[in-house]
Amino acid sequence: MERIWEHEVPLRRDLRRLSKRLYRLGFTPGTSGNLSVRLDSKFILATPTGVSKSMLSKEDMVIVDLDGKQYSGSRKVTSEIGMHLAVYNRRPDICAVVHSHPPIATGFACSGRSLDEPLCSEAVMSLGAVPLARYATTGTEEVAESLAEFIPDHEAILMANHGVVTYGKTLMDAFMKMETVEHFAQVNLIAHHLGSATPIQKDQLAALLDARSRYVMNAA
Ligand SMILES: [Zn+2]
């Protein structure tokens, strides 16, 4: 008989619920995008390949180990699981990963632009700088390699000509970071469109980062 983890059933529900929310936001057109969550230190529950995020059922989710080997599930795991494993294997503190293609943030990633300009205090507080990882062919080892240098110090990364990956302590945490990246991309675009984007000044930024280390990091 297949093993059942203590929190597996509610985590399957959370994956389905947040997949639908991502879809409704327009971040996962077609069958794109994928979400995963840790069951324990060795196993991951993830969304399958080839199903719209709007139509997933709890039973569609699959379980893989940290090498990407499928443990259970009647569907096949997402071909982008390597991106998720790159995060889990480098960050034992991270419990959930969300990957999607939100249009404005992806537009930045397709224009060779990171989101590391400190324009918006909320974004600095919740995300810090969002770097741009170099282009990598989807579904290959190149993806993990392109993300590797950013994973230790960031929890939101733009992927060149592709999309965005975010991660956190919980699925909701990773999901909210994804929402915030897109919101920040939108604000950034408008500020530059207006022609007078004004980044937070150095000393003000230092105070903000200090507050971030005290409040946000401790609250996590
Ligand atoms: Zn993708």
XYZ file of C-alpha atoms and ligand atoms in Angstrom:
221
model
C 0.000 0.000 0.000
C 1.177 3.496 -0.821
C 2.382 5.638 2.003
C 0.262 8.649 3.088
C 1.996 11.620 4.704
C 0.459 13.367 7.691
C -0.362 16.624 5.849
C -0.696 15.159 2.372
C -4.473 15.610 1.992
C -4.590 19.311 2.995
C -1.470 19.978 0.896
C -3.152 18.411 -2.167
C -6.094 20.751 -1.528
C -3.787 23.784 -1.170
C -2.015 22.914 -4.432
C -5.349 22.716 -6.263
C -6.660 25.939 -4.700
C -3.553 28.017 -5.428
C -3.225 26.540 -8.946
C -6.714 27.881 -9.658
C -5.846 31.284 -8.225
C -2.708 31.486 -10.399
C -4.784 30.558 -13.445
C -7.411 33.211 -12.685
C -4.666 35.830 -12.413
C -3.639 34.959 -15.989
C -0.214 33.735 -14.887
C -0.567 30.174 -16.311
C -2.116 30.178 -19.801
C -2.636 26.799 -21.467
C -1.081 24.075 -19.344
C 1.882 26.233 -18.270
C 3.056 26.881 -14.732
C 3.701 24.444 -11.906
C 3.597 24.343 -8.107
C 5.135 22.029 -5.529
C 5.356 21.585 -1.783
C 7.526 19.496 0.547
C 5.929 16.460 2.192
C 9.088 15.928 4.257
C 12.862 16.227 3.863
C 12.896 13.670 1.001
C 9.608 13.882 -0.905
C 7.775 16.598 -2.882
C 4.125 16.831 -3.908
C 3.826 18.566 -7.311
C 1.390 19.459 -10.076
C 1.462 17.151 -13.139
C 2.339 17.985 -16.727
C -0.290 18.663 -19.399
C -3.253 19.817 -17.280
C -4.635 23.371 -17.059
C -4.116 24.881 -13.609
C -7.841 25.646 -13.659
C -8.839 21.981 -13.968
C -6.619 20.129 -11.504
C -8.093 17.714 -8.994
C -6.426 16.612 -5.736
C -5.817 13.172 -7.280
C -3.903 14.643 -10.246
C -0.907 15.604 -8.068
C 2.233 13.466 -8.169
C 4.926 12.659 -5.608
C 8.634 12.702 -6.488
C 11.834 12.368 -4.496
C 14.600 14.984 -4.432
C 16.265 13.342 -7.462
C 13.060 13.820 -9.473
C 12.161 10.103 -9.467
C 8.383 9.664 -9.436
C 7.150 7.837 -6.343
C 3.391 7.895 -6.971
C 0.575 9.423 -9.029
C -1.159 8.284 -12.206
C -0.096 11.394 -14.143
C 3.438 12.393 -15.118
C 5.250 15.035 -13.122
C 5.858 18.444 -14.710
C 8.856 18.541 -17.065
C 10.013 21.626 -15.146
C 10.451 19.742 -11.863
C 14.245 20.236 -12.138
C 13.725 23.941 -11.396
C 11.852 23.075 -8.180
C 14.442 20.488 -7.119
C 17.247 22.989 -7.702
C 15.612 25.149 -5.020
C 14.784 22.343 -2.545
C 18.251 20.808 -2.822
C 19.974 24.128 -2.103
C 17.545 25.515 0.467
C 16.439 23.070 3.201
C 14.500 25.981 4.768
C 12.205 26.255 1.719
C 8.955 24.246 1.698
C 7.159 25.393 -1.479
C 7.998 26.516 -5.041
C 5.757 28.292 -7.584
C 6.640 28.795 -11.254
C 4.504 30.762 -13.702
C 4.540 33.183 -16.638
C 2.900 36.407 -15.382
C 2.801 38.653 -18.467
C 4.459 41.843 -17.246
C 7.242 40.248 -15.187
C 7.830 37.828 -18.080
C 7.996 40.867 -20.375
C 10.875 42.156 -18.222
C 12.524 38.714 -18.423
C 12.123 38.799 -22.221
C 13.711 42.251 -22.391
C 16.866 41.374 -20.472
C 15.699 43.369 -17.450
C 15.797 42.341 -13.802
C 13.546 43.899 -11.157
C 16.280 45.102 -8.843
C 15.608 48.836 -8.945
C 14.310 49.902 -5.503
C 11.214 51.798 -6.628
C 8.564 50.486 -4.313
C 9.043 50.077 -0.558
C 6.596 47.158 -0.279
C 8.497 45.199 -2.917
C 11.825 45.891 -1.183
C 10.325 44.694 2.112
C 8.721 41.522 0.788
C 11.031 40.500 -2.082
C 14.256 42.448 -1.982
C 15.921 42.665 -5.415
C 14.598 40.251 -8.058
C 17.497 39.133 -10.286
C 17.361 37.876 -13.877
C 18.808 34.393 -14.463
C 20.359 33.727 -17.883
C 18.436 31.867 -20.583
C 18.239 28.090 -20.204
C 16.439 25.407 -22.237
C 13.286 24.332 -20.396
C 13.354 20.830 -18.958
C 17.174 20.512 -19.039
C 19.919 20.699 -16.414
C 20.724 24.198 -17.742
C 17.741 25.571 -15.788
C 19.127 24.529 -12.390
C 22.575 25.820 -13.388
C 21.198 29.215 -14.437
C 19.363 29.632 -11.110
C 22.087 28.251 -8.820
C 23.931 31.511 -8.048
C 20.712 33.316 -7.040
C 18.959 30.623 -4.998
C 20.819 31.152 -1.685
C 20.045 34.884 -1.339
C 16.763 35.380 -3.213
C 13.233 33.980 -3.083
C 12.014 35.396 -6.410
C 13.945 35.083 -9.690
C 13.133 36.144 -13.258
C 14.166 33.567 -15.874
C 15.310 35.090 -19.178
C 12.840 34.654 -22.066
C 10.727 32.385 -19.892
C 8.995 33.439 -16.670
C 9.322 33.653 -12.891
C 10.070 31.291 -10.013
C 9.297 32.121 -6.375
C 9.610 30.066 -3.201
C 8.987 30.291 0.512
C 8.164 28.641 3.823
C 4.621 27.752 2.719
C 2.709 27.472 -0.556
C 0.812 30.662 0.290
C 4.109 32.453 0.949
C 5.512 31.377 -2.457
C 2.202 32.268 -4.155
C 2.082 35.754 -2.604
C 5.657 36.397 -3.719
C 4.590 35.536 -7.279
C 1.664 37.982 -7.018
C 4.004 40.655 -5.648
C 6.601 40.175 -8.421
C 3.925 40.809 -11.050
C 2.538 43.801 -9.169
C 6.027 45.260 -8.820
C 6.706 44.675 -12.535
C 3.512 46.576 -13.318
C 4.447 49.481 -11.033
C 7.973 49.517 -12.479
C 6.612 49.612 -16.036
C 4.220 52.480 -15.245
C 6.865 54.470 -13.352
C 9.230 54.219 -16.340
C 6.420 54.930 -18.765
C 5.677 58.156 -16.880
C 9.311 59.065 -17.482
C 10.317 60.072 -13.966
C 10.868 56.806 -12.059
C 12.501 57.791 -8.752
C 14.311 54.999 -6.881
C 14.417 55.063 -3.065
C 17.547 56.957 -1.964
C 20.558 55.101 -0.552
C 20.141 56.036 3.131
C 16.385 55.431 3.000
C 17.034 52.081 1.368
C 19.497 51.145 4.108
C 16.827 51.922 6.747
C 14.279 49.866 4.828
C 16.611 46.875 4.491
C 17.373 47.126 8.193
C 13.640 47.053 8.963
C 13.292 44.102 6.582
C 15.927 42.091 8.403
C 14.206 42.797 11.736
C 10.539 42.322 10.791
C 10.190 40.255 7.627
C 12.991 37.757 8.183
C 12.029 37.193 11.822
C 8.348 36.831 11.002
C 9.061 34.141 8.401
Zn 7.772 27.721 -17.539
